[in-house]
mmCIF file of C-alpha atoms in Angstrom:
data_model
loop_
_atom_site.group_PDB
_atom_site.id
_atom_site.type_symbol
_atom_site.label_atom_id
_atom_site.label_comp_id
_atom_site.label_asym_id
_atom_site.label_seq_id
_atom_site.Cartn_x
_atom_site.Cartn_y
_atom_site.Cartn_z
ATOM 1 C CA UNK A 1387 -18.054 -72.389 96.779
ATOM 2 C CA UNK A 1388 -16.009 -73.341 93.694
ATOM 3 C CA UNK A 1389 -19.316 -73.159 91.767
ATOM 4 C CA UNK A 1390 -19.257 -69.744 92.115
ATOM 5 C CA UNK A 1391 -16.611 -69.312 89.498
ATOM 6 C CA UNK A 1392 -16.644 -72.573 87.701
ATOM 7 C CA UNK A 1393 -19.756 -73.638 85.534
ATOM 8 C CA UNK A 1394 -20.241 -77.277 86.300
ATOM 9 C CA UNK A 1395 -20.223 -78.888 82.909
ATOM 10 C CA UNK A 1396 -18.584 -81.876 83.283
ATOM 11 C CA UNK A 1397 5.950 -88.897 97.459
ATOM 12 C CA UNK A 1398 8.704 -86.240 96.821
ATOM 13 C CA UNK A 1399 12.610 -86.481 96.891
ATOM 14 C CA UNK A 1400 14.524 -84.630 99.193
ATOM 15 C CA UNK A 1401 15.846 -81.491 98.367
ATOM 16 C CA UNK A 1402 19.389 -82.343 96.173
ATOM 17 C CA UNK A 1403 22.047 -79.883 96.810
ATOM 18 C CA UNK A 1404 23.476 -77.606 94.321
ATOM 19 C CA UNK A 1405 27.235 -77.384 93.845
ATOM 20 C CA UNK A 1406 26.928 -74.005 92.104
ATOM 21 C CA UNK A 1407 24.625 -71.278 91.468
ATOM 22 C CA UNK A 1408 24.449 -71.560 87.319
ATOM 23 C CA UNK A 1409 25.214 -67.935 86.474
ATOM 24 C CA UNK A 1410 22.163 -66.190 84.581
ATOM 25 C CA UNK A 1411 23.144 -64.989 81.090
ATOM 26 C CA UNK A 1412 22.209 -61.467 79.817
ATOM 27 C CA UNK A 1413 18.762 -60.916 78.529
ATOM 28 C CA UNK A 1414 18.326 -61.486 74.851
ATOM 29 C CA UNK A 1415 15.633 -58.481 74.740
ATOM 30 C CA UNK A 1416 18.447 -56.048 76.676
ATOM 31 C CA UNK A 1417 21.129 -57.181 73.920
ATOM 32 C CA UNK A 1418 18.809 -56.061 70.731
ATOM 33 C CA UNK A 1419 17.981 -52.878 72.913
ATOM 34 C CA UNK A 1420 21.757 -52.207 72.986
ATOM 35 C CA UNK A 1421 21.884 -52.947 69.281
ATOM 36 C CA UNK A 1422 19.071 -50.661 68.094
ATOM 37 C CA UNK A 1423 20.568 -47.430 70.523
ATOM 38 C CA UNK A 1424 23.620 -48.030 67.920
ATOM 39 C CA UNK A 1425 21.416 -47.516 64.816
ATOM 40 C CA UNK A 1426 22.017 -43.392 64.686
ATOM 41 C CA UNK A 1427 25.528 -44.279 65.117
ATOM 42 C CA UNK A 1428 26.000 -46.297 62.047
ATOM 43 C CA UNK A 1429 26.241 -45.550 58.491
ATOM 44 C CA UNK A 1430 23.110 -45.878 56.123
ATOM 45 C CA UNK A 1431 23.461 -49.099 54.781
ATOM 46 C CA UNK A 1432 24.935 -51.036 57.866
ATOM 47 C CA UNK A 1433 21.746 -49.043 59.396
ATOM 48 C CA UNK A 1434 19.568 -50.759 57.227
ATOM 49 C CA UNK A 1435 20.933 -54.110 57.618
ATOM 50 C CA UNK A 1436 20.835 -53.842 61.459
ATOM 51 C CA UNK A 1437 17.662 -52.419 61.240
ATOM 52 C CA UNK A 1438 16.329 -55.184 59.348
ATOM 53 C CA UNK A 1439 18.030 -58.065 61.339
ATOM 54 C CA UNK A 1440 16.334 -56.526 64.948
ATOM 55 C CA UNK A 1441 12.488 -56.592 62.642
ATOM 56 C CA UNK A 1442 13.211 -60.403 61.944
ATOM 57 C CA UNK A 1443 10.864 -62.522 64.120
ATOM 58 C CA UNK A 1444 14.138 -64.311 64.794
ATOM 59 C CA UNK A 1445 14.928 -61.352 66.875
ATOM 60 C CA UNK A 1446 12.030 -59.226 67.379
ATOM 61 C CA UNK A 1447 10.352 -59.971 70.954
ATOM 62 C CA UNK A 1448 6.933 -61.194 71.396
ATOM 63 C CA UNK A 1449 6.049 -58.626 73.863
ATOM 64 C CA UNK A 1450 6.442 -54.967 71.682
ATOM 65 C CA UNK A 1451 5.640 -53.236 74.701
ATOM 66 C CA UNK A 1452 9.138 -52.906 76.657
ATOM 67 C CA UNK A 1453 7.388 -51.795 80.011
ATOM 68 C CA UNK A 1454 5.599 -54.605 79.800
ATOM 69 C CA UNK A 1455 8.391 -56.984 79.685
ATOM 70 C CA UNK A 1456 9.430 -58.854 83.028
ATOM 71 C CA UNK A 1457 13.416 -59.173 82.425
ATOM 72 C CA UNK A 1458 13.384 -61.948 85.213
ATOM 73 C CA UNK A 1459 11.399 -64.241 83.211
ATOM 74 C CA UNK A 1460 12.738 -63.296 79.793
ATOM 75 C CA UNK A 1461 16.341 -64.314 81.441
ATOM 76 C CA UNK A 1462 14.713 -67.993 82.061
ATOM 77 C CA UNK A 1463 14.652 -68.311 78.415
ATOM 78 C CA UNK A 1464 17.995 -67.428 77.988
ATOM 79 C CA UNK A 1465 19.576 -69.548 80.641
ATOM 80 C CA UNK A 1466 17.704 -72.753 78.283
ATOM 81 C CA UNK A 1467 19.547 -71.678 75.341
ATOM 82 C CA UNK A 1468 23.039 -71.243 77.285
ATOM 83 C CA UNK A 1469 22.436 -74.923 78.478
ATOM 84 C CA UNK A 1470 20.871 -75.908 75.379
ATOM 85 C CA UNK A 1471 24.016 -78.418 74.433
ATOM 86 C CA UNK A 1472 24.142 -79.978 77.559
ATOM 87 C CA UNK A 1473 20.321 -80.952 77.532
ATOM 88 C CA UNK A 1474 20.056 -82.362 74.415
ATOM 89 C CA UNK A 1475 23.892 -83.924 74.288
ATOM 90 C CA UNK A 1476 22.438 -85.587 77.618
ATOM 91 C CA UNK A 1477 19.530 -86.882 76.411
ATOM 92 C CA UNK A 1478 20.887 -88.262 73.188
ATOM 93 C CA UNK A 1479 24.027 -89.636 74.557
ATOM 94 C CA UNK A 1480 22.204 -91.238 77.223
ATOM 95 C CA UNK A 1481 19.847 -93.012 74.851
ATOM 96 C CA UNK A 1482 23.086 -94.950 73.233
ATOM 97 C CA UNK A 1483 23.964 -98.307 74.620
ATOM 98 C CA UNK A 1484 26.863 -98.133 77.153
ATOM 99 C CA UNK A 1485 29.246 -96.755 77.552
ATOM 100 C CA UNK A 1486 27.101 -93.925 75.738
ATOM 101 C CA UNK A 1487 29.958 -92.641 73.405
ATOM 102 C CA UNK A 1488 29.674 -91.322 70.095
ATOM 103 C CA UNK A 1489 32.630 -90.758 67.416
ATOM 104 C CA UNK A 1490 33.740 -87.054 66.967
ATOM 105 C CA UNK A 1491 33.013 -87.105 63.190
ATOM 106 C CA UNK A 1492 29.615 -88.447 63.703
ATOM 107 C CA UNK A 1493 28.821 -86.213 66.433
ATOM 108 C CA UNK A 1494 29.723 -83.173 64.410
ATOM 109 C CA UNK A 1495 26.998 -83.812 61.862
ATOM 110 C CA UNK A 1496 24.408 -84.037 64.378
ATOM 111 C CA UNK A 1497 23.759 -80.445 65.486
ATOM 112 C CA UNK A 1498 20.380 -80.579 65.901
ATOM 113 C CA UNK A 1499 19.960 -83.835 67.832
ATOM 114 C CA UNK A 1500 23.487 -82.276 69.954
ATOM 115 C CA UNK A 1501 21.733 -78.478 70.035
ATOM 116 C CA UNK A 1502 24.607 -76.750 68.962
ATOM 117 C CA UNK A 1503 24.991 -74.387 66.334
ATOM 118 C CA UNK A 1504 25.311 -75.631 62.648
ATOM 119 C CA UNK A 1505 28.925 -75.105 61.479
ATOM 120 C CA UNK A 1506 30.352 -75.100 64.731
ATOM 121 C CA UNK A 1507 32.568 -77.552 66.399
ATOM 122 C CA UNK A 1508 31.029 -79.782 68.880
ATOM 123 C CA UNK A 1509 34.360 -80.424 70.772
ATOM 124 C CA UNK A 1510 34.087 -76.443 71.564
ATOM 125 C CA UNK A 1511 30.479 -77.075 72.866
ATOM 126 C CA UNK A 1512 31.623 -79.962 75.117
ATOM 127 C CA UNK A 1513 34.763 -78.182 76.145
ATOM 128 C CA UNK A 1514 32.570 -75.549 78.089
ATOM 129 C CA UNK A 1515 31.251 -78.575 80.125
ATOM 130 C CA UNK A 1516 34.894 -80.382 80.849
ATOM 131 C CA UNK A 1517 33.130 -82.342 84.322
ATOM 132 C CA UNK A 1518 30.513 -83.478 82.227
ATOM 133 C CA UNK A 1519 31.780 -84.422 78.572
ATOM 134 C CA UNK A 1520 35.347 -85.538 77.578
ATOM 135 C CA UNK A 1521 37.220 -86.543 74.315
ATOM 136 C CA UNK A 1522 38.504 -90.167 74.531
ATOM 137 C CA UNK A 1523 40.063 -92.302 72.045
ATOM 138 C CA UNK A 1524 38.951 -95.940 70.881
ATOM 139 C CA UNK A 1525 41.294 -97.735 68.508
ATOM 140 C CA UNK A 1526 42.733 -94.131 67.082
ATOM 141 C CA UNK A 1527 39.450 -92.717 66.653
ATOM 142 C CA UNK A 1528 38.130 -89.709 68.837
ATOM 143 C CA UNK A 1529 35.029 -90.319 70.452
ATOM 144 C CA UNK A 1530 32.539 -88.084 72.481
ATOM 145 C CA UNK A 1531 31.666 -89.307 75.830
ATOM 146 C CA UNK A 1532 30.375 -88.779 79.391
ATOM 147 C CA UNK A 1533 33.062 -88.428 82.165
ATOM 148 C CA UNK A 1534 32.362 -90.931 85.492
ATOM 149 C CA UNK A 1535 30.798 -87.796 86.948
ATOM 150 C CA UNK A 1536 27.948 -87.402 83.886
ATOM 151 C CA UNK A 1537 27.439 -91.195 84.361
ATOM 152 C CA UNK A 1538 26.969 -90.675 88.497
ATOM 153 C CA UNK A 1539 24.557 -87.631 87.822
ATOM 154 C CA UNK A 1540 22.689 -90.065 85.269
ATOM 155 C CA UNK A 1541 22.174 -92.861 87.843
ATOM 156 C CA UNK A 1542 20.807 -90.197 90.217
ATOM 157 C CA UNK A 1543 18.712 -88.994 87.702
ATOM 158 C CA UNK A 1544 17.215 -92.296 87.020
ATOM 159 C CA UNK A 1545 16.334 -92.579 90.651
ATOM 160 C CA UNK A 1546 14.652 -89.399 90.911
ATOM 161 C CA UNK A 1547 12.552 -90.505 87.613
ATOM 162 C CA UNK A 1548 11.636 -93.968 89.525
ATOM 163 C CA UNK A 1549 10.430 -92.314 92.672
ATOM 164 C CA UNK A 1550 8.466 -89.688 90.871
ATOM 165 C CA UNK A 1551 6.742 -91.932 88.161
ATOM 166 C CA UNK A 1552 3.559 -92.235 90.286
ATOM 167 C CA UNK A 1553 3.020 -88.410 89.942
ATOM 168 C CA UNK A 1554 4.146 -88.143 86.306
ATOM 169 C CA UNK A 1555 1.392 -91.110 85.642
ATOM 170 C CA UNK A 1556 -1.161 -89.099 87.545
ATOM 171 C CA UNK A 1557 -0.168 -85.951 85.539
ATOM 172 C CA UNK A 1558 -0.558 -87.580 81.786
ATOM 173 C CA UNK A 1559 -4.017 -89.008 82.913
ATOM 174 C CA UNK A 1560 -5.421 -85.554 83.623
ATOM 175 C CA UNK A 1561 -3.508 -84.429 79.888
ATOM 176 C CA UNK A 1562 -5.588 -87.039 78.300
ATOM 177 C CA UNK A 1563 -8.539 -86.038 80.454
ATOM 178 C CA UNK A 1564 -8.083 -82.436 78.754
ATOM 179 C CA UNK A 1565 -8.137 -83.765 75.022
ATOM 180 C CA UNK A 1566 -11.201 -84.039 73.138
ATOM 181 C CA UNK A 1567 -11.348 -87.771 72.412
ATOM 182 C CA UNK A 1568 -9.333 -88.832 75.594
ATOM 183 C CA UNK A 1569 -6.054 -90.020 73.537
ATOM 184 C CA UNK A 1570 -2.706 -88.590 72.551
ATOM 185 C CA UNK A 1571 -0.137 -89.945 69.793
ATOM 186 C CA UNK A 1572 2.894 -91.455 72.039
ATOM 187 C CA UNK A 1573 4.841 -89.698 69.697
ATOM 188 C CA UNK A 1574 3.751 -86.422 70.208
ATOM 189 C CA UNK A 1575 4.144 -87.247 74.235
ATOM 190 C CA UNK A 1576 7.826 -88.811 73.565
ATOM 191 C CA UNK A 1577 8.524 -84.902 71.924
ATOM 192 C CA UNK A 1578 7.168 -83.025 74.885
ATOM 193 C CA UNK A 1579 8.799 -85.588 77.891
ATOM 194 C CA UNK A 1580 11.266 -83.003 78.786
ATOM 195 C CA UNK A 1581 8.465 -80.219 79.114
ATOM 196 C CA UNK A 1582 6.186 -82.741 81.202
ATOM 197 C CA UNK A 1583 9.071 -84.247 83.421
ATOM 198 C CA UNK A 1584 8.840 -87.646 81.991
ATOM 199 C CA UNK A 1585 11.688 -90.291 81.681
ATOM 200 C CA UNK A 1586 13.027 -90.895 78.060
ATOM 201 C CA UNK A 1587 11.833 -94.285 78.310
ATOM 202 C CA UNK A 1588 8.000 -93.352 79.161
ATOM 203 C CA UNK A 1589 6.648 -94.634 76.222
ATOM 204 C CA UNK A 1590 8.085 -97.852 76.561
ATOM 205 C CA UNK A 1591 6.624 -98.009 80.160
ATOM 206 C CA UNK A 1592 2.829 -97.038 79.544
ATOM 207 C CA UNK A 1593 2.075 -100.674 79.313
ATOM 208 C CA UNK A 1594 3.022 -101.173 82.805
ATOM 209 C CA UNK A 1595 -0.355 -99.314 84.023
ATOM 210 C CA UNK A 1596 -3.182 -100.710 82.214
ATOM 211 C CA UNK A 1597 -5.540 -99.927 84.698
ATOM 212 C CA UNK A 1598 -4.548 -96.440 83.513
ATOM 213 C CA UNK A 1599 -3.717 -96.417 80.136
ATOM 214 C CA UNK A 1600 -4.307 -98.133 76.761
ATOM 215 C CA UNK A 1601 -2.283 -98.248 73.664
ATOM 216 C CA UNK A 1602 -3.884 -98.670 70.347
ATOM 217 C CA UNK A 1603 -2.972 -98.008 66.502
ATOM 218 C CA UNK A 1604 -5.087 -95.886 64.787
ATOM 219 C CA UNK A 1605 -5.962 -96.148 60.909
ATOM 220 C CA UNK A 1606 -2.602 -94.192 60.101
ATOM 221 C CA UNK A 1607 -0.471 -96.773 62.013
ATOM 222 C CA UNK A 1608 0.302 -93.989 65.067
ATOM 223 C CA UNK A 1609 0.295 -95.471 68.272
ATOM 224 C CA UNK A 1610 -1.868 -93.455 70.704
ATOM 225 C CA UNK A 1611 -1.823 -93.386 74.162
ATOM 226 C CA UNK A 1612 -6.023 -93.620 75.419
ATOM 227 C CA UNK A 1613 -7.211 -93.161 78.645
ATOM 228 C CA UNK A 1614 -8.568 -96.457 80.371
ATOM 229 C CA UNK A 1615 -10.970 -95.280 82.689
ATOM 230 C CA UNK A 1616 -12.312 -91.185 83.877
ATOM 231 C CA UNK A 1617 -11.760 -90.334 87.351
ATOM 232 C CA UNK A 1618 -13.983 -87.594 88.200
ATOM 233 C CA UNK A 1619 -11.660 -86.585 91.435
ATOM 234 C CA UNK A 1620 -8.669 -85.496 89.040
ATOM 235 C CA UNK A 1621 -11.469 -83.380 86.982
ATOM 236 C CA UNK A 1622 -10.732 -80.566 89.128
ATOM 237 C CA UNK A 1623 -8.143 -78.107 87.702
ATOM 238 C CA UNK A 1624 -5.602 -75.941 89.583
ATOM 239 C CA UNK A 1625 -7.352 -72.568 89.281
ATOM 240 C CA UNK A 1626 -10.343 -74.642 91.425
ATOM 241 C CA UNK A 1627 -8.089 -75.803 93.981
ATOM 242 C CA UNK A 1628 -6.532 -72.038 94.265
ATOM 243 C CA UNK A 1629 -9.820 -70.823 94.305
ATOM 244 C CA UNK A 1630 -10.763 -72.480 97.763
ATOM 245 C CA UNK A 1631 -7.488 -71.522 99.115
ATOM 246 C CA UNK A 1632 -7.526 -67.816 97.799
ATOM 247 C CA UNK A 1633 -10.566 -66.598 96.065
ATOM 248 C CA UNK A 1634 -9.709 -62.962 95.639
ATOM 249 C CA UNK A 1635 -6.822 -63.793 93.952
ATOM 250 C CA UNK A 1636 -7.916 -66.060 91.361
ATOM 251 C CA UNK A 1637 -10.942 -63.769 90.956
ATOM 252 C CA UNK A 1638 -8.453 -61.142 89.914
ATOM 253 C CA UNK A 1639 -6.311 -63.519 87.594
ATOM 254 C CA UNK A 1640 -8.864 -63.579 84.403
ATOM 255 C CA UNK A 1641 -10.638 -60.495 83.206
ATOM 256 C CA UNK A 1642 -12.899 -61.191 80.046
ATOM 257 C CA UNK A 1643 -14.148 -57.583 79.292
ATOM 258 C CA UNK A 1644 -16.768 -56.289 77.468
ATOM 259 C CA UNK A 1645 -16.083 -53.485 74.724
ATOM 260 C CA UNK A 1646 -18.247 -50.691 75.439
ATOM 261 C CA UNK A 1647 -18.423 -46.972 73.865
ATOM 262 C CA UNK A 1648 -17.532 -43.799 74.895
ATOM 263 C CA UNK A 1649 -21.537 -42.835 74.834
ATOM 264 C CA UNK A 1650 -21.878 -45.228 78.023
ATOM 265 C CA UNK A 1651 -19.384 -43.552 80.624
ATOM 266 C CA UNK A 1652 -18.371 -46.346 83.472
ATOM 267 C CA UNK A 1653 -16.282 -45.718 86.517
ATOM 268 C CA UNK A 1654 -13.801 -47.859 87.522
ATOM 269 C CA UNK A 1655 -16.177 -49.902 89.965
ATOM 270 C CA UNK A 1656 -18.810 -50.215 87.315
ATOM 271 C CA UNK A 1657 -16.475 -51.276 84.757
ATOM 272 C CA UNK A 1658 -14.959 -53.620 87.281
ATOM 273 C CA UNK A 1659 -18.461 -54.980 87.969
ATOM 274 C CA UNK A 1660 -19.553 -55.581 84.121
ATOM 275 C CA UNK A 1661 -16.427 -57.423 83.238
ATOM 276 C CA UNK A 1662 -16.709 -59.312 86.352
ATOM 277 C CA UNK A 1663 -20.638 -60.298 85.141
ATOM 278 C CA UNK A 1664 -19.238 -61.626 81.750
ATOM 279 C CA UNK A 1665 -15.957 -63.384 83.427
ATOM 280 C CA UNK A 1666 -17.269 -65.554 85.680
ATOM 281 C CA UNK A 1667 -18.684 -68.445 85.885
ATOM 282 C CA UNK A 1668 -15.531 -69.712 83.763
ATOM 283 C CA UNK A 1669 -15.322 -72.855 82.008
ATOM 284 C CA UNK A 1670 -13.746 -75.642 83.383
ATOM 285 C CA UNK A 1671 -11.029 -77.003 81.044
ATOM 286 C CA UNK A 1672 -12.337 -80.681 81.930
ATOM 287 C CA UNK A 1673 -15.373 -79.801 79.995
ATOM 288 C CA UNK A 1674 -16.119 -80.869 76.591
ATOM 289 C CA UNK A 1675 -15.434 -78.301 74.407
ATOM 290 C CA UNK A 1676 -16.984 -79.735 71.294
ATOM 291 C CA UNK A 1677 -20.438 -78.433 72.408
ATOM 292 C CA UNK A 1678 -19.703 -74.813 73.086
ATOM 293 C CA UNK A 1679 -20.393 -72.833 70.261
ATOM 294 C CA UNK A 1680 -17.131 -71.471 68.599
ATOM 295 C CA UNK A 1681 -15.845 -67.930 68.729
ATOM 296 C CA UNK A 1682 -18.327 -67.208 71.907
ATOM 297 C CA UNK A 1683 -16.476 -66.311 75.002
ATOM 298 C CA UNK A 1684 -17.249 -69.660 76.915
ATOM 299 C CA UNK A 1685 -15.180 -70.790 74.051
ATOM 300 C CA UNK A 1686 -12.485 -68.489 74.596
ATOM 301 C CA UNK A 1687 -12.733 -69.193 78.173
ATOM 302 C CA UNK A 1688 -12.617 -72.990 77.718
ATOM 303 C CA UNK A 1689 -9.629 -72.372 75.577
ATOM 304 C CA UNK A 1690 -7.561 -70.051 78.077
ATOM 305 C CA UNK A 1691 -8.424 -72.522 81.010
ATOM 306 C CA UNK A 1692 -7.351 -75.415 78.688
ATOM 307 C CA UNK A 1693 -3.772 -73.413 78.651
ATOM 308 C CA UNK A 1694 -3.637 -72.607 81.860
ATOM 309 C CA UNK A 1695 -4.155 -76.262 82.975
ATOM 310 C CA UNK A 1696 -1.802 -77.623 80.948
ATOM 311 C CA UNK A 1697 0.976 -75.576 81.898
ATOM 312 C CA UNK A 1698 -0.101 -76.522 85.388
ATOM 313 C CA UNK A 1699 1.149 -79.981 84.568
ATOM 314 C CA UNK A 1700 4.288 -79.043 83.164
ATOM 315 C CA UNK A 1701 7.591 -79.298 84.974
ATOM 316 C CA UNK A 1702 8.448 -75.867 85.176
ATOM 317 C CA UNK A 1703 4.768 -74.057 85.042
ATOM 318 C CA UNK A 1704 5.994 -72.678 81.300
ATOM 319 C CA UNK A 1705 6.264 -74.191 78.104
ATOM 320 C CA UNK A 1706 7.317 -73.092 74.174
ATOM 321 C CA UNK A 1707 4.493 -72.537 72.003
ATOM 322 C CA UNK A 1708 5.556 -75.215 69.644
ATOM 323 C CA UNK A 1709 5.077 -77.584 72.873
ATOM 324 C CA UNK A 1710 1.746 -76.277 73.645
ATOM 325 C CA UNK A 1711 0.666 -76.265 69.812
ATOM 326 C CA UNK A 1712 1.988 -79.873 69.658
ATOM 327 C CA UNK A 1713 -1.526 -80.680 71.117
ATOM 328 C CA UNK A 1714 -3.569 -78.304 69.121
ATOM 329 C CA UNK A 1715 -5.574 -80.647 67.808
ATOM 330 C CA UNK A 1716 -6.288 -82.576 70.697
ATOM 331 C CA UNK A 1717 -7.056 -79.790 72.868
ATOM 332 C CA UNK A 1718 -8.860 -77.630 70.920
ATOM 333 C CA UNK A 1719 -6.911 -74.658 70.429
ATOM 334 C CA UNK A 1720 -7.049 -72.390 67.637
ATOM 335 C CA UNK A 1721 -4.520 -70.151 65.981
ATOM 336 C CA UNK A 1722 -6.092 -67.269 67.611
ATOM 337 C CA UNK A 1723 -4.335 -68.438 71.237
ATOM 338 C CA UNK A 1724 -2.012 -65.412 70.748
ATOM 339 C CA UNK A 1725 -4.400 -62.931 71.157
ATOM 340 C CA UNK A 1726 -6.774 -64.718 73.685
ATOM 341 C CA UNK A 1727 -3.665 -65.270 75.882
ATOM 342 C CA UNK A 1728 -1.949 -61.722 75.251
ATOM 343 C CA UNK A 1729 -5.184 -60.465 77.031
ATOM 344 C CA UNK A 1730 -4.864 -62.182 80.271
ATOM 345 C CA UNK A 1731 -1.526 -60.660 81.688
ATOM 346 C CA UNK A 1732 -2.428 -61.364 85.116
ATOM 347 C CA UNK A 1733 -2.408 -64.857 84.443
ATOM 348 C CA UNK A 1734 0.169 -65.497 81.789
ATOM 349 C CA UNK A 1735 3.702 -64.210 80.726
ATOM 350 C CA UNK A 1736 4.435 -64.377 76.884
ATOM 351 C CA UNK A 1737 8.871 -64.204 76.529
ATOM 352 C CA UNK A 1738 10.996 -64.994 73.720
ATOM 353 C CA UNK A 1739 10.874 -64.107 70.481
ATOM 354 C CA UNK A 1740 7.768 -63.887 67.484
ATOM 355 C CA UNK A 1741 9.497 -66.886 66.003
ATOM 356 C CA UNK A 1742 10.151 -68.764 69.176
ATOM 357 C CA UNK A 1743 8.037 -67.793 72.512
ATOM 358 C CA UNK A 1744 7.371 -69.384 75.745
ATOM 359 C CA UNK A 1745 4.189 -68.807 78.078
ATOM 360 C CA UNK A 1746 4.862 -68.790 81.636
ATOM 361 C CA UNK A 1747 2.116 -68.779 84.830
ATOM 362 C CA UNK A 1748 2.823 -66.112 86.435
ATOM 363 C CA UNK A 1749 1.688 -67.126 89.626
ATOM 364 C CA UNK A 1750 4.624 -69.752 89.901
ATOM 365 C CA UNK A 1751 7.440 -67.277 89.565
ATOM 366 C CA UNK A 1752 8.248 -64.756 92.324
ATOM 367 C CA UNK A 1753 10.008 -61.315 91.094
ATOM 368 C CA UNK A 1754 13.248 -62.537 90.760
ATOM 369 C CA UNK A 1755 11.888 -65.097 88.159
ATOM 370 C CA UNK A 1756 12.864 -68.177 90.347
ATOM 371 C CA UNK A 1757 9.846 -70.829 90.271
ATOM 372 C CA UNK A 1758 8.277 -71.073 93.973
ATOM 373 C CA UNK A 1759 7.520 -74.846 94.160
ATOM 374 C CA UNK A 1760 10.211 -76.909 92.606
ATOM 375 C CA UNK A 1761 9.946 -80.388 91.660
ATOM 376 C CA UNK A 1762 12.627 -82.821 92.566
ATOM 377 C CA UNK A 1763 13.640 -83.181 89.150
ATOM 378 C CA UNK A 1764 14.217 -79.272 88.753
ATOM 379 C CA UNK A 1765 16.030 -79.135 91.702
ATOM 380 C CA UNK A 1766 18.347 -82.060 89.947
ATOM 381 C CA UNK A 1767 18.813 -80.114 86.667
ATOM 382 C CA UNK A 1768 20.116 -77.290 88.846
ATOM 383 C CA UNK A 1769 22.553 -79.113 90.408
ATOM 384 C CA UNK A 1770 23.677 -80.465 86.766
ATOM 385 C CA UNK A 1771 23.580 -77.103 85.335
ATOM 386 C CA UNK A 1772 25.964 -75.776 88.703
ATOM 387 C CA UNK A 1773 28.544 -78.914 87.662
ATOM 388 C CA UNK A 1774 28.323 -77.569 84.238
ATOM 389 C CA UNK A 1775 29.333 -73.997 84.842
ATOM 390 C CA UNK A 1776 32.267 -75.915 86.598
ATOM 391 C CA UNK A 1777 35.913 -76.159 85.304
ATOM 392 C CA UNK A 1778 37.007 -78.318 88.115
ATOM 393 C CA UNK A 1779 35.664 -80.234 90.971
ATOM 394 C CA UNK A 1780 35.520 -78.530 94.285
ATOM 395 C CA UNK A 1781 36.416 -80.976 97.307
ATOM 396 C CA UNK A 1782 33.968 -79.513 99.123
ATOM 397 C CA UNK A 1783 31.089 -80.732 97.045
ATOM 398 C CA UNK A 1784 29.790 -84.495 96.680
ATOM 399 C CA UNK A 1785 27.264 -86.027 94.749
ATOM 400 C CA UNK A 1786 24.432 -86.982 96.882
ATOM 401 C CA UNK A 1787 23.954 -90.558 97.215
#
């Protein structure tokens, strides 16, 4: 049945208890709207200064129409910003040799690596999570180090990654099958490891899977990961799987409409029938996109399908646009993807600012902005964020062994 919709070219871990729900910070778009409401009350000079700041790409929302915004999904990005220091400092310090500590003077210079604002105190950022980070002195030199609780949580995270490794290998194989030449630079894969749910040492372990991957060196001296074999069973997109379960919902997800003038009056049913004729069949993302003529409806269907499939392979069914365009050449994307994605409002939601925005799969989230199907690693991250919001240990909460 899936052929009517698509063209034919071509061990989970038990849920981890969360110690305390992480508070959802106020939406940044709501804060911008509150600031804009003050404009009539300000003097002329201050009004111009605030207006210039609100129109800056750092502040201006990527979705200009307020009635189309989804505050619950916007709040997901605000939560990420609130825990930026936790996620980056955990990854950076875990890569250090045991006992995973760094002098404070040196840590204060690594604001990008540790995720705190430039010019701010790293000690203040760490003090927000007293159960996970602490200040210690080694030979009269103050250091930033993990607490014993954090070390235990990192060991638990390592076990989760080990159990999920076969599923991650499968996801990377599908990602390689999406690319034009079935290869990806290992540096790009490592940069997007958190988005894909890969362990920090994944690029060092790919050689453990010779039946799935090959590591080669390109003429520029970059190490690239190549697909060892093509598996037709994996060349089935998430949309094709969903189509077998709920055909009607998938048919409503995308719309590639045909522009027509007012001289050709069409009622709602006729316009929908015309759009369906140009929308279906969709183009499988596992098709060779290089064979499609550029700027045709089929090429746009292919690129939109590739982004949808890429997001379905991510840990939380969402990604910053910088992470998506990290694979721009390999996935055959163009700089016009914003317009293409914005037209598919039933499939995607664009959140964030013009400078740093993210793409969500709408169907993966409920009305409250909660991920419907949570990966065990997502449950672990929620548990870690719960501890990060606590100032002292509740005796009723214990670490899952």
